[in-house]
């Protein structure tokens, strides 16, 4: 069953959870300097959760051991924040979430460690994934279909010469981090293409690669990497589809 239409009160609580996620992003972005450990970033994000009176929806999810995913370079998704040391020019994707009063927020961003000038190729890929996310969000409206997001994301990514990861998709969000409907990024796709209705909340999350978007999961059961070793970037917001159009919930 698709995630139910949210009431204004419920959306307001999701907005509070979304603000905490945005604060986690700000703190992690600041901490992600050359020489920092990925595990340091998890500590920073935990601090924000604690100070905000929020809990993590990542920690313990299918046994996941951290409050964020830190995915450098050819890691596509679900990088476990371990003792890896960040280097200048690394492309780092960070994904995290927060729960307030049982309502979820989920968002991701990508950055170049040490600043865009340290890796122009990575910066361009990040620019493209951010544009794809913006286009995907803009495509959400009452009476549309989730496939409108896939069309918009794929057009932007392909237009910049990038490939779109097929297997990992956006999702409904609310009382659970992952609700129906799936929100695909790659167009065309197999599977359901349900209507978008006012009151729905979804996480839009394009993941794109500079090379081929074929991916594999490492033996740790989490880390997903590109098969060709090419760079990957991820950007995500949780979004409420209001009568007047999409409203991003995961902003400061
Ligand atoms: N938040 C991710 C998503 O964007 C899922 C994270 S799974 C976890 O849907 F296990 F790493 F928490
Ligand atoms: Co998500």
PDB file of C-alpha atoms and ligand atoms in Angstrom:
ATOM      1  CA  UNK A   1       0.000   0.000   0.000  1.00  0.00           C
ATOM      2  CA  UNK A   2       1.403   3.428  -0.880  1.00  0.00           C
ATOM      3  CA  UNK A   3       2.343   5.673   2.048  1.00  0.00           C
ATOM      4  CA  UNK A   4      -0.819   7.483   3.130  1.00  0.00           C
ATOM      5  CA  UNK A   5      -1.561  11.126   2.411  1.00  0.00           C
ATOM      6  CA  UNK A   6       0.027  13.121   5.226  1.00  0.00           C
ATOM      7  CA  UNK A   7      -1.892  15.665   7.296  1.00  0.00           C
ATOM      8  CA  UNK A   8      -0.477  19.203   7.697  1.00  0.00           C
ATOM      9  CA  UNK A   9       0.511  18.337  11.283  1.00  0.00           C
ATOM     10  CA  UNK A  10       2.359  15.236  10.148  1.00  0.00           C
ATOM     11  CA  UNK A  11       4.146  17.174   7.420  1.00  0.00           C
ATOM     12  CA  UNK A  12       5.143  19.786   9.999  1.00  0.00           C
ATOM     13  CA  UNK A  13       6.760  17.063  12.117  1.00  0.00           C
ATOM     14  CA  UNK A  14       8.542  15.676   9.053  1.00  0.00           C
ATOM     15  CA  UNK A  15       9.811  19.183   8.392  1.00  0.00           C
ATOM     16  CA  UNK A  16      11.348  19.187  11.896  1.00  0.00           C
ATOM     17  CA  UNK A  17      13.014  15.854  11.202  1.00  0.00           C
ATOM     18  CA  UNK A  18      14.168  17.212   7.839  1.00  0.00           C
ATOM     19  CA  UNK A  19      15.728  20.252   9.477  1.00  0.00           C
ATOM     20  CA  UNK A  20      17.775  17.971  11.737  1.00  0.00           C
ATOM     21  CA  UNK A  21      19.026  16.085   8.662  1.00  0.00           C
ATOM     22  CA  UNK A  22      20.057  19.401   7.086  1.00  0.00           C
ATOM     23  CA  UNK A  23      21.944  20.336  10.263  1.00  0.00           C
ATOM     24  CA  UNK A  24      23.722  16.968  10.157  1.00  0.00           C
ATOM     25  CA  UNK A  25      24.724  17.729   6.571  1.00  0.00           C
ATOM     26  CA  UNK A  26      26.106  21.151   7.516  1.00  0.00           C
ATOM     27  CA  UNK A  27      28.147  19.719  10.375  1.00  0.00           C
ATOM     28  CA  UNK A  28      29.481  16.792   8.327  1.00  0.00           C
ATOM     29  CA  UNK A  29      30.361  19.061   5.382  1.00  0.00           C
ATOM     30  CA  UNK A  30      32.447  21.181   7.724  1.00  0.00           C
ATOM     31  CA  UNK A  31      34.141  18.146   9.289  1.00  0.00           C
ATOM     32  CA  UNK A  32      34.960  16.431   5.983  1.00  0.00           C
ATOM     33  CA  UNK A  33      38.425  17.942   5.556  1.00  0.00           C
ATOM     34  CA  UNK A  34      41.587  16.259   4.266  1.00  0.00           C
ATOM     35  CA  UNK A  35      42.922  13.956   6.998  1.00  0.00           C
ATOM     36  CA  UNK A  36      39.562  13.357   8.725  1.00  0.00           C
ATOM     37  CA  UNK A  37      38.420   9.754   9.166  1.00  0.00           C
ATOM     38  CA  UNK A  38      35.053   8.639   7.827  1.00  0.00           C
ATOM     39  CA  UNK A  39      34.284   7.473  11.373  1.00  0.00           C
ATOM     40  CA  UNK A  40      34.805  11.064  12.625  1.00  0.00           C
ATOM     41  CA  UNK A  41      31.896  12.114  10.423  1.00  0.00           C
ATOM     42  CA  UNK A  42      29.620   9.592  12.103  1.00  0.00           C
ATOM     43  CA  UNK A  43      30.510  11.072  15.506  1.00  0.00           C
ATOM     44  CA  UNK A  44      29.694  14.581  14.260  1.00  0.00           C
ATOM     45  CA  UNK A  45      26.323  13.438  12.919  1.00  0.00           C
ATOM     46  CA  UNK A  46      25.495  11.607  16.158  1.00  0.00           C
ATOM     47  CA  UNK A  47      26.195  14.819  18.093  1.00  0.00           C
ATOM     48  CA  UNK A  48      23.680  16.748  16.005  1.00  0.00           C
ATOM     49  CA  UNK A  49      21.042  14.052  16.475  1.00  0.00           C
ATOM     50  CA  UNK A  50      21.578  14.086  20.221  1.00  0.00           C
ATOM     51  CA  UNK A  51      21.493  17.886  20.522  1.00  0.00           C
ATOM     52  CA  UNK A  52      18.289  17.956  18.430  1.00  0.00           C
ATOM     53  CA  UNK A  53      16.451  15.311  20.453  1.00  0.00           C
ATOM     54  CA  UNK A  54      16.198  13.162  17.324  1.00  0.00           C
ATOM     55  CA  UNK A  55      17.052   9.518  16.712  1.00  0.00           C
ATOM     56  CA  UNK A  56      18.693   7.765  13.793  1.00  0.00           C
ATOM     57  CA  UNK A  57      16.754   5.755  11.223  1.00  0.00           C
ATOM     58  CA  UNK A  58      20.019   4.369   9.766  1.00  0.00           C
ATOM     59  CA  UNK A  59      21.539   2.918  12.945  1.00  0.00           C
ATOM     60  CA  UNK A  60      20.348  -0.676  13.255  1.00  0.00           C
ATOM     61  CA  UNK A  61      18.483  -0.622   9.925  1.00  0.00           C
ATOM     62  CA  UNK A  62      18.931  -4.243   8.780  1.00  0.00           C
ATOM     63  CA  UNK A  63      21.850  -4.190  11.219  1.00  0.00           C
ATOM     64  CA  UNK A  64      23.531  -1.076   9.739  1.00  0.00           C
ATOM     65  CA  UNK A  65      26.212   0.024  12.249  1.00  0.00           C
ATOM     66  CA  UNK A  66      26.241   3.856  11.879  1.00  0.00           C
ATOM     67  CA  UNK A  67      24.013   6.949  11.618  1.00  0.00           C
ATOM     68  CA  UNK A  68      25.337   7.903   8.190  1.00  0.00           C
ATOM     69  CA  UNK A  69      26.671   6.399   4.996  1.00  0.00           C
ATOM     70  CA  UNK A  70      29.986   7.877   3.819  1.00  0.00           C
ATOM     71  CA  UNK A  71      30.748   6.810   0.257  1.00  0.00           C
ATOM     72  CA  UNK A  72      34.021   8.046  -1.273  1.00  0.00           C
ATOM     73  CA  UNK A  73      34.904   8.127  -4.992  1.00  0.00           C
ATOM     74  CA  UNK A  74      33.890   4.852  -6.686  1.00  0.00           C
ATOM     75  CA  UNK A  75      31.712   3.896  -3.695  1.00  0.00           C
ATOM     76  CA  UNK A  76      28.172   4.447  -4.898  1.00  0.00           C
ATOM     77  CA  UNK A  77      26.186   3.938  -1.705  1.00  0.00           C
ATOM     78  CA  UNK A  78      26.116   2.600   1.855  1.00  0.00           C
ATOM     79  CA  UNK A  79      29.802   3.197   2.595  1.00  0.00           C
ATOM     80  CA  UNK A  80      30.258   2.313   6.276  1.00  0.00           C
ATOM     81  CA  UNK A  81      32.116   5.130   8.097  1.00  0.00           C
ATOM     82  CA  UNK A  82      35.336   3.320   8.975  1.00  0.00           C
ATOM     83  CA  UNK A  83      38.992   4.257   9.499  1.00  0.00           C
ATOM     84  CA  UNK A  84      39.454   5.435   5.906  1.00  0.00           C
ATOM     85  CA  UNK A  85      41.167   8.843   5.843  1.00  0.00           C
ATOM     86  CA  UNK A  86      39.811  11.526   3.524  1.00  0.00           C
ATOM     87  CA  UNK A  87      42.219  12.994   1.008  1.00  0.00           C
ATOM     88  CA  UNK A  88      42.097  16.294  -0.810  1.00  0.00           C
ATOM     89  CA  UNK A  89      40.148  15.831  -4.028  1.00  0.00           C
ATOM     90  CA  UNK A  90      38.066  12.867  -2.851  1.00  0.00           C
ATOM     91  CA  UNK A  91      34.461  12.868  -4.024  1.00  0.00           C
ATOM     92  CA  UNK A  92      32.463  12.108  -0.876  1.00  0.00           C
ATOM     93  CA  UNK A  93      28.751  11.247  -0.801  1.00  0.00           C
ATOM     94  CA  UNK A  94      27.033  11.438   2.587  1.00  0.00           C
ATOM     95  CA  UNK A  95      23.558  10.046   3.295  1.00  0.00           C
ATOM     96  CA  UNK A  96      21.798  10.281   6.672  1.00  0.00           C
ATOM     97  CA  UNK A  97      18.425  10.593   8.308  1.00  0.00           C
ATOM     98  CA  UNK A  98      16.612  11.556  11.485  1.00  0.00           C
ATOM     99  CA  UNK A  99      13.395  10.674  13.285  1.00  0.00           C
ATOM    100  CA  UNK A 100      11.288  13.100  15.364  1.00  0.00           C
ATOM    101  CA  UNK A 101       8.142  11.870  17.126  1.00  0.00           C
ATOM    102  CA  UNK A 102       8.103   8.816  14.845  1.00  0.00           C
ATOM    103  CA  UNK A 103       8.356  10.794  11.586  1.00  0.00           C
ATOM    104  CA  UNK A 104      11.317  10.388   9.242  1.00  0.00           C
ATOM    105  CA  UNK A 105      13.640  12.588   7.210  1.00  0.00           C
ATOM    106  CA  UNK A 106      16.251  11.277   4.753  1.00  0.00           C
ATOM    107  CA  UNK A 107      18.687  13.216   2.566  1.00  0.00           C
ATOM    108  CA  UNK A 108      22.105  12.985   0.937  1.00  0.00           C
ATOM    109  CA  UNK A 109      24.705  15.299  -0.566  1.00  0.00           C
ATOM    110  CA  UNK A 110      28.037  14.985  -2.341  1.00  0.00           C
ATOM    111  CA  UNK A 111      31.118  17.197  -2.029  1.00  0.00           C
ATOM    112  CA  UNK A 112      34.744  17.479  -3.070  1.00  0.00           C
ATOM    113  CA  UNK A 113      37.028  17.215  -0.037  1.00  0.00           C
ATOM    114  CA  UNK A 114      39.235  20.322   0.029  1.00  0.00           C
ATOM    115  CA  UNK A 115      36.971  22.251  -2.371  1.00  0.00           C
ATOM    116  CA  UNK A 116      35.823  21.935  -5.977  1.00  0.00           C
ATOM    117  CA  UNK A 117      39.169  23.132  -7.394  1.00  0.00           C
ATOM    118  CA  UNK A 118      40.826  20.031  -5.907  1.00  0.00           C
ATOM    119  CA  UNK A 119      38.923  17.792  -8.352  1.00  0.00           C
ATOM    120  CA  UNK A 120      37.075  19.544 -11.196  1.00  0.00           C
ATOM    121  CA  UNK A 121      35.869  16.248 -12.703  1.00  0.00           C
ATOM    122  CA  UNK A 122      34.224  15.282  -9.398  1.00  0.00           C
ATOM    123  CA  UNK A 123      32.809  18.794  -8.990  1.00  0.00           C
ATOM    124  CA  UNK A 124      31.187  18.546 -12.435  1.00  0.00           C
ATOM    125  CA  UNK A 125      29.613  15.184 -11.569  1.00  0.00           C
ATOM    126  CA  UNK A 126      28.257  16.654  -8.323  1.00  0.00           C
ATOM    127  CA  UNK A 127      26.876  19.665 -10.186  1.00  0.00           C
ATOM    128  CA  UNK A 128      25.076  17.251 -12.510  1.00  0.00           C
ATOM    129  CA  UNK A 129      23.578  15.131  -9.720  1.00  0.00           C
ATOM    130  CA  UNK A 130      22.372  18.292  -7.960  1.00  0.00           C
ATOM    131  CA  UNK A 131      20.756  19.486 -11.207  1.00  0.00           C
ATOM    132  CA  UNK A 132      19.201  16.038 -11.676  1.00  0.00           C
ATOM    133  CA  UNK A 133      17.792  16.154  -8.147  1.00  0.00           C
ATOM    134  CA  UNK A 134      16.354  19.645  -8.715  1.00  0.00           C
ATOM    135  CA  UNK A 135      14.777  18.555 -12.001  1.00  0.00           C
ATOM    136  CA  UNK A 136      13.387  15.388 -10.424  1.00  0.00           C
ATOM    137  CA  UNK A 137      11.820  17.351  -7.578  1.00  0.00           C
ATOM    138  CA  UNK A 138      10.397  19.974  -9.964  1.00  0.00           C
ATOM    139  CA  UNK A 139       8.706  17.158 -11.904  1.00  0.00           C
ATOM    140  CA  UNK A 140       6.585  16.162  -8.874  1.00  0.00           C
ATOM    141  CA  UNK A 141       3.048  17.448  -8.975  1.00  0.00           C
ATOM    142  CA  UNK A 142      -0.466  16.295  -8.101  1.00  0.00           C
ATOM    143  CA  UNK A 143      -1.777  14.114 -10.921  1.00  0.00           C
ATOM    144  CA  UNK A 144       1.663  13.360 -12.347  1.00  0.00           C
ATOM    145  CA  UNK A 145       3.440  10.019 -12.107  1.00  0.00           C
ATOM    146  CA  UNK A 146       6.585   8.893 -10.312  1.00  0.00           C
ATOM    147  CA  UNK A 147       8.074   8.172 -13.735  1.00  0.00           C
ATOM    148  CA  UNK A 148       8.165  11.952 -14.345  1.00  0.00           C
ATOM    149  CA  UNK A 149      11.050  12.009 -11.852  1.00  0.00           C
ATOM    150  CA  UNK A 150      12.897   9.298 -13.774  1.00  0.00           C
ATOM    151  CA  UNK A 151      12.416  11.155 -17.056  1.00  0.00           C
ATOM    152  CA  UNK A 152      13.767  14.404 -15.596  1.00  0.00           C
ATOM    153  CA  UNK A 153      16.733  12.771 -13.806  1.00  0.00           C
ATOM    154  CA  UNK A 154      17.729  10.705 -16.831  1.00  0.00           C
ATOM    155  CA  UNK A 155      17.482  13.680 -19.204  1.00  0.00           C
ATOM    156  CA  UNK A 156      19.777  15.816 -17.031  1.00  0.00           C
ATOM    157  CA  UNK A 157      22.292  13.032 -16.373  1.00  0.00           C
ATOM    158  CA  UNK A 158      22.520  11.839 -19.979  1.00  0.00           C
ATOM    159  CA  UNK A 159      22.678  15.428 -21.171  1.00  0.00           C
ATOM    160  CA  UNK A 160      25.879  15.789 -19.163  1.00  0.00           C
ATOM    161  CA  UNK A 161      27.304  12.484 -20.416  1.00  0.00           C
ATOM    162  CA  UNK A 162      26.662  10.644 -17.139  1.00  0.00           C
ATOM    163  CA  UNK A 163      25.008   7.289 -16.473  1.00  0.00           C
ATOM    164  CA  UNK A 164      22.165   6.653 -13.996  1.00  0.00           C
ATOM    165  CA  UNK A 165      22.263   3.839 -11.420  1.00  0.00           C
ATOM    166  CA  UNK A 166      19.162   1.743 -11.987  1.00  0.00           C
ATOM    167  CA  UNK A 167      18.871  -0.505  -8.956  1.00  0.00           C
ATOM    168  CA  UNK A 168      18.689   2.094  -6.160  1.00  0.00           C
ATOM    169  CA  UNK A 169      15.590   4.262  -6.234  1.00  0.00           C
ATOM    170  CA  UNK A 170      13.805   6.934  -4.243  1.00  0.00           C
ATOM    171  CA  UNK A 171      10.882   6.039  -2.018  1.00  0.00           C
ATOM    172  CA  UNK A 172       7.886   7.191  -0.096  1.00  0.00           C
ATOM    173  CA  UNK A 173       8.751   8.414   3.420  1.00  0.00           C
ATOM    174  CA  UNK A 174       6.747   9.107   6.557  1.00  0.00           C
ATOM    175  CA  UNK A 175       6.299   6.916   9.600  1.00  0.00           C
ATOM    176  CA  UNK A 176       8.888   4.676   7.990  1.00  0.00           C
ATOM    177  CA  UNK A 177      12.061   5.624   6.126  1.00  0.00           C
ATOM    178  CA  UNK A 178      11.042   3.472   3.180  1.00  0.00           C
ATOM    179  CA  UNK A 179       7.410   3.485   2.106  1.00  0.00           C
ATOM    180  CA  UNK A 180       5.769   2.965  -1.258  1.00  0.00           C
ATOM    181  CA  UNK A 181       5.906   4.180  -3.945  1.00  0.00           C
ATOM    182  CA  UNK A 182       9.346   3.508  -5.400  1.00  0.00           C
ATOM    183  CA  UNK A 183      10.617   6.606  -7.205  1.00  0.00           C
ATOM    184  CA  UNK A 184      12.874   5.436 -10.043  1.00  0.00           C
ATOM    185  CA  UNK A 185      15.744   7.472 -11.478  1.00  0.00           C
ATOM    186  CA  UNK A 186      16.339   5.671 -14.755  1.00  0.00           C
ATOM    187  CA  UNK A 187      13.889   6.118 -17.640  1.00  0.00           C
ATOM    188  CA  UNK A 188      12.469   3.937 -19.089  1.00  0.00           C
ATOM    189  CA  UNK A 189      11.888   1.406 -16.308  1.00  0.00           C
ATOM    190  CA  UNK A 190       9.926  -1.759 -15.648  1.00  0.00           C
ATOM    191  CA  UNK A 191       7.450  -1.841 -12.823  1.00  0.00           C
ATOM    192  CA  UNK A 192       4.664   0.302 -11.477  1.00  0.00           C
ATOM    193  CA  UNK A 193       4.337   3.969 -12.393  1.00  0.00           C
ATOM    194  CA  UNK A 194       1.716   5.200  -9.921  1.00  0.00           C
ATOM    195  CA  UNK A 195       0.210   8.643  -9.802  1.00  0.00           C
ATOM    196  CA  UNK A 196       1.596  11.366  -7.576  1.00  0.00           C
ATOM    197  CA  UNK A 197      -1.020  12.860  -5.249  1.00  0.00           C
ATOM    198  CA  UNK A 198      -1.012  15.959  -3.070  1.00  0.00           C
ATOM    199  CA  UNK A 199      -0.204  14.957   0.510  1.00  0.00           C
ATOM    200  CA  UNK A 200       2.376  12.358  -0.495  1.00  0.00           C
ATOM    201  CA  UNK A 201       5.931  12.603   0.832  1.00  0.00           C
ATOM    202  CA  UNK A 202       8.784  11.026  -1.127  1.00  0.00           C
ATOM    203  CA  UNK A 203      12.574  10.930  -1.028  1.00  0.00           C
ATOM    204  CA  UNK A 204      14.032  11.738  -4.457  1.00  0.00           C
ATOM    205  CA  UNK A 205      17.587  10.420  -4.743  1.00  0.00           C
ATOM    206  CA  UNK A 206      19.422  10.244  -8.054  1.00  0.00           C
ATOM    207  CA  UNK A 207      22.723   8.379  -8.089  1.00  0.00           C
ATOM    208  CA  UNK A 208      24.871   8.921 -11.175  1.00  0.00           C
ATOM    209  CA  UNK A 209      28.270   7.824 -12.410  1.00  0.00           C
ATOM    210  CA  UNK A 210      30.947   9.353 -14.619  1.00  0.00           C
ATOM    211  CA  UNK A 211      31.459   5.969 -16.310  1.00  0.00           C
ATOM    212  CA  UNK A 212      29.183   2.961 -16.627  1.00  0.00           C
ATOM    213  CA  UNK A 213      26.530   2.680 -13.920  1.00  0.00           C
ATOM    214  CA  UNK A 214      27.080  -1.025 -13.332  1.00  0.00           C
ATOM    215  CA  UNK A 215      27.519  -1.664  -9.619  1.00  0.00           C
ATOM    216  CA  UNK A 216      28.282  -4.499  -7.188  1.00  0.00           C
ATOM    217  CA  UNK A 217      28.063  -4.950  -3.426  1.00  0.00           C
ATOM    218  CA  UNK A 218      31.257  -5.839  -1.545  1.00  0.00           C
ATOM    219  CA  UNK A 219      31.517  -8.878   0.714  1.00  0.00           C
ATOM    220  CA  UNK A 220      30.775  -6.690   3.779  1.00  0.00           C
ATOM    221  CA  UNK A 221      27.156  -6.740   2.536  1.00  0.00           C
ATOM    222  CA  UNK A 222      26.913  -2.911   2.461  1.00  0.00           C
ATOM    223  CA  UNK A 223      29.508  -1.127   0.327  1.00  0.00           C
ATOM    224  CA  UNK A 224      28.262  -0.675  -3.242  1.00  0.00           C
ATOM    225  CA  UNK A 225      30.919   0.269  -5.832  1.00  0.00           C
ATOM    226  CA  UNK A 226      31.052   0.923  -9.572  1.00  0.00           C
ATOM    227  CA  UNK A 227      32.424  -2.062 -11.468  1.00  0.00           C
ATOM    228  CA  UNK A 228      34.581   0.143 -13.692  1.00  0.00           C
ATOM    229  CA  UNK A 229      35.993   2.166 -10.785  1.00  0.00           C
ATOM    230  CA  UNK A 230      34.430   5.391 -12.044  1.00  0.00           C
ATOM    231  CA  UNK A 231      33.257   8.176  -9.739  1.00  0.00           C
ATOM    232  CA  UNK A 232      29.714   8.159  -8.374  1.00  0.00           C
ATOM    233  CA  UNK A 233      27.659  10.986  -6.830  1.00  0.00           C
ATOM    234  CA  UNK A 234      24.408  10.934  -4.843  1.00  0.00           C
ATOM    235  CA  UNK A 235      22.005  13.720  -3.861  1.00  0.00           C
ATOM    236  CA  UNK A 236      18.688  13.359  -2.043  1.00  0.00           C
ATOM    237  CA  UNK A 237      15.914  15.376  -0.454  1.00  0.00           C
ATOM    238  CA  UNK A 238      12.710  14.379   1.291  1.00  0.00           C
ATOM    239  CA  UNK A 239       9.854  16.257  -0.385  1.00  0.00           C
ATOM    240  CA  UNK A 240       6.182  16.939   0.393  1.00  0.00           C
ATOM    241  CA  UNK A 241       3.899  17.243  -2.621  1.00  0.00           C
ATOM    242  CA  UNK A 242       1.582  20.086  -1.627  1.00  0.00           C
ATOM    243  CA  UNK A 243      -1.445  21.329  -3.563  1.00  0.00           C
ATOM    244  CA  UNK A 244       0.871  24.023  -4.911  1.00  0.00           C
ATOM    245  CA  UNK A 245       3.698  21.687  -5.851  1.00  0.00           C
ATOM    246  CA  UNK A 246       6.782  20.142  -4.254  1.00  0.00           C
ATOM    247  CA  UNK A 247       8.160  21.466  -0.932  1.00  0.00           C
ATOM    248  CA  UNK A 248      11.593  20.278   0.228  1.00  0.00           C
ATOM    249  CA  UNK A 249      11.526  19.107   3.866  1.00  0.00           C
ATOM    250  CA  UNK A 250      15.262  18.512   4.374  1.00  0.00           C
ATOM    251  CA  UNK A 251      16.500  22.123   4.405  1.00  0.00           C
ATOM    252  CA  UNK A 252      17.962  24.034   7.390  1.00  0.00           C
TER     253      UNK A 252
HETATM  254  N1  LIG B   1      18.732   6.410   3.455  1.00  0.00           N
HETATM  255  C1  LIG B   1      19.082   5.462   2.461  1.00  0.00           C
HETATM  256  C2  LIG B   1      18.132   5.805   1.371  1.00  0.00           C
HETATM  257  O1  LIG B   1      18.361   6.862   0.876  1.00  0.00           O
HETATM  258  C3  LIG B   1      19.041   4.087   2.996  1.00  0.00           C
HETATM  259  C4  LIG B   1      20.081   3.875   4.007  1.00  0.00           C
HETATM  260  S1  LIG B   1      20.109   2.261   4.449  1.00  0.00           S
HETATM  261  C5  LIG B   1      21.158   2.165   5.756  1.00  0.00           C
HETATM  262  O2  LIG B   1      17.124   5.258   1.130  1.00  0.00           O
HETATM  263  F1  LIG B   1      21.131   0.963   6.132  1.00  0.00           F
HETATM  264  F2  LIG B   1      22.353   2.546   5.373  1.00  0.00           F
HETATM  265  F3  LIG B   1      20.759   2.932   6.704  1.00  0.00           F
HETATM  266 CO1  LIG B   2      16.454   7.586   0.761  1.00  0.00          CO
END
